[in-house]
Amino acid sequence: MPKLGMEEIRRRQLIDATIASIHEVGFADSSLSRISAKAGVSTGIVHHYFKDKADLLEATLRRLGTNLRLAVVSRLRGAKTPVERLMAVIDGNMGSEVFTPEGVSAWLAFWAQVPNNERLARVQRIIVGRLHDNLVDALRPLTPGHDVQAIATLVASLIDGLWLRAALKREPPNGETARLLVIDYLNAKLNLNIPME
Amino acid sequence: MPKLGMEEIRRRQLIDATIASIHEVGFADSSLSRISAKAGVSTGIVHHYFKDKADLLEATLRRLGTNLRLAVVSRLRGAKTPVERLMAVIDGNMGSEVFTPEGVSAWLAFWAQVPNNERLARVQRIIVGRLHDNLVDALRPLTPGHDVQAIATLVASLIDGLWLRAALKREPPNGETARLLVIDYLNAKLNLNIPME
Amino acid sequence: MPKLGMEEIRRRQLIDATIASIHEVGFADSSLSRISAKAGVSTGIVHHYFKDKADLLEATLRRLGTNLRLAVVSRLRGAKTPVERLMAVIDGNMGSEVFTPEGVSAWLAFWAQVPNNERLARVQRIIVGRLHDNLVDALRPLTPGHDVQAIATLVASLIDGLWLRAALKREPPNGETARLLVIDYLNAKLNLNIPME
Amino acid sequence: MPKLGMEEIRRRQLIDATIASIHEVGFADSSLSRISAKAGVSTGIVHHYFKDKADLLEATLRRLGTNLRLAVVSRLRGAKTPVERLMAVIDGNMGSEVFTPEGVSAWLAFWAQVPNNERLARVQRIIVGRLHDNLVDALRPLTPGHDVQAIATLVASLIDGLWLRAALKREPPNGETARLLVIDYLNAKLNLNIPME
DNA sequence: GATGAATGAGGGTTCATTCAT
DNA sequence: TATGAATGAACCCTCATTCAT
C-alpha cells in the first residue's frame, strides 16, 4: 500500500536537491543523476514524481516563487501602517528565508533559462507580476503626486539587481545591506523617514 | 598578406556567432557545431583559434566587456562638466550600441555561468569593478556630504536590474526608459536637475 | 471460494491485455506497465501470475495456438465427408474467431520473435506441426497419386502468407476472400469441386 | 578533406551490420551500440550518416527492397518468352542473392514493425506494390480467361508465406524447394508445363 | 492477494574534442 | 589553413523486476 504523503515528501526532496545542485555546480551540470544522488534516491525515481526533467525544473521555479510569496504574506499579516505594509513587501523579498546563497543562485540560473523556455517564462511572469502588484498596492498611499508605476518598476528593478549581485558574489548574500539601499532610495524619492536601523 | 589579420577575423566571426546563438537558442543549446555553422565555418576550426569551448566563451564575455568600456570611453571624450561625465558613464551602459537584444541576452547568460566558473568570474569582476570605479569618479564632485560608495552601488545595482529585466522581456530593450529611471533617482537623491528630455 | 478460479481469471485478463496491446502499439511498446494498465491491474501483479514477462508472452502465444486448435476441432466435429474434413481444417484457420485484427497482429508479432527466442520457438513448432498434421490427415483421402506432404506444405504456406498480408493491411482482415484463394488452389490442383459460395 | 565516397561506404557498413544484427539477435536487441560495434565503428557515428535510429532502419528496409528489385530486373533482362518473364519474377524473389538467412530474418522483423510504424509501412507498400505489378504483367499473357489479379495475389501470398516459413526455420532457407512449390501451383492452375528441373 | 514505490541497467542521442586528410 | 569524420562519455528517459506495506 502506498505510504501516505510519500509523493509530497519525494517531490520536496527532489526540488530541494535541485536547488542545492544548481547552487553547487550550476544549472548546466545539474544532471538528473546528480540531483537524484543528492536527494539520496535512484535516477529512475524522478520520473515517478515528475513527467520529465523540464517538469522538475518548472516545479522548482514554482517553489521558489511560492517561498517568496509566503515571505511577503507572513509579513503583511502584522503590518498596520502604509509604511509597514511597504516594508513588508520589501523585506519579504530581502528576508533571510529567501535571500539565501541557494536561493539567489537558483534564481539567477532560472532567470537565464527564461528567454528560451516558454514554460519557465510563464511561471516567471506570474512571479514578477505579483511583486509588481504588491509594490503598487503598498506604494499608492505613500506616493501622492508621483507616478506609482514608475516607482514600482524602479524598486523592482533595484531588487532584481541586488539579487543578481548577491548571486554573483562569493560571500553569502547580505540582505540587510541590500534592504538599506532600497530604503535609502524610498526615503529620498518620497521624502519618507523610514528608519534605517 | 591576404591572410593578414585572418586570426582576428575568424575570432571575431566566432565570437559574434556565439553571441547571436546565445540570443537565439540560449546558452545550453549553443553547441560548437551550431556556433560554427552560424559563423559559416567548420566545427574543427574553433580549436584553431580558441583552446577549447571555455576559451571561446571567455573571449566572448571579454568582448562584451570591451564593448561596454568603449561605449563609456567614447562618451567621456566629449564630456566637460561633472554632470556630463556622470551621464557619459550612465549612457555608456544604456546606449543603443550595447543595450541590444543580443547584448542583454548574452549578458544574462554569462551572469548565470559566473558563480560556477572561475575564469568567467574573473572577467566579470573586472567589468563590474570598472563600472563601479567609473561611477565613483563621476559621482564624487556631485555628492558632497553623501556616501558616494553607497550611491555608486545603488546605481550599479539598478543598471544591472534594468539589464536583467530587459533580457527577460520579449520586446527589444528600451534603453531610453531605463535611462530615465536612473536619472530620476539621481535627481531625487542628489537634488540635481539632469534634464529628462 | 469467492477467490476460486481467481488465478485463471487474472491470467486470462493479462493475456487478453497483451494481445490487445500488441495490436494497438506493437510488440516493442507493449511494456508490462501498459499491459497491466490495460488489464486494469497493477504492474506488480504480473509477477504473481507469471514468472516474468517472457512467461506471460509464452502463455499468450500458447493461447493463440489453443484458439486455433479449438476452431479446427469444433469444425471437425460436424464434418462427415473427406471434403468437409478438409474444409474444417482450412476454415478453422481462417474463421472469424481467429482471423481478427488483434489475432493477426499478435501472430505476426510473435512470429518475428521466434527466430531469437527458443521458448517461443518451441510453442510455435507445436502449432505449425499440428496444422501440418491436420492438413495431411485431411488431404490424404483426396490426393491419390499426389505428394500429400508437398500439397500440405503449400497450403500451410499459403495460409501463413494470407495471415501475414492480413496483418500488414490497415483494414480488418477478410477471412472469406482468403479462404476462397485456398479453395481455388485446391480445386485446381486436386480436380475438386469445393463450392466457392 | 573528406574521403570521397566515404558516406556511401559507411552507410552500407551500417545497413549491413543492421541486417546481420537483426538476424543474430532480433529486432528488439539490435541496439545502436550493438550495430555500430558489429560495423566496427563507434556508437556516435551512426548519427553522422543517419538522422536517427528510425532513419537507419528505414534505409535498411529500403535496401532490402532494392535488392529484391535488382534480382528481378537482372533476370528479366535475359527473359524472352512469357514463361521466362514469369519465372524471372518468381526466381527474382526466391533467388540465392535474396533468399538468404539474413535476408529472410530481416524481412520478417521489418514486417512485424510495419503495422505500428508508418514510415516503414510506406516503404513496405512500395515493395509489395512492385511485386504485385510485376506478377500481373508477367501473368497476363499466360492467363486468358482467368482473374489475373486473384492469381497474382495468391502467388504473392504464397511467396510471402514461404519467406515467413524460411525465417522461422533454423536451417538456411532452401530457395529451390520454395520455387518448386510455386511452379507446381502455376502448372496446375494455368495448365502450363514449366519444367521443375 | 495486491499495490505501486523504488531500483539500476540499458536504450537513443548529443556533444566537445581530436585527427587524418 | 581548414575540413568534417570519428570517438566515447554523459545526458535523459524507459523498463522489467523487486519488495515493503
GROMACS .gro file of C-alpha atoms (C1' of nucleotides) in nm, chain C residues 31-32 47 52-53, chain F residues 15-19:
model
   10
  425SER     CA    1   0.555  -0.279  -2.172
  426LEU     CA    2   0.430  -0.452  -1.862
  441HIS     CA    3   0.474  -1.143  -1.133
  446ASP     CA    4   0.836  -1.289  -1.573
  447LYS     CA    5   0.749  -1.108  -1.891
  824DC     C1'    6   1.175  -0.060  -1.841
  825DA     C1'    7   1.142  -0.529  -1.606
  826DT     C1'    8   1.181  -0.657  -1.175
  827DT     C1'    9   1.173  -0.648  -0.657
  828DC     C1'   10   0.975  -0.558  -0.216
   0.00000   0.00000   0.00000
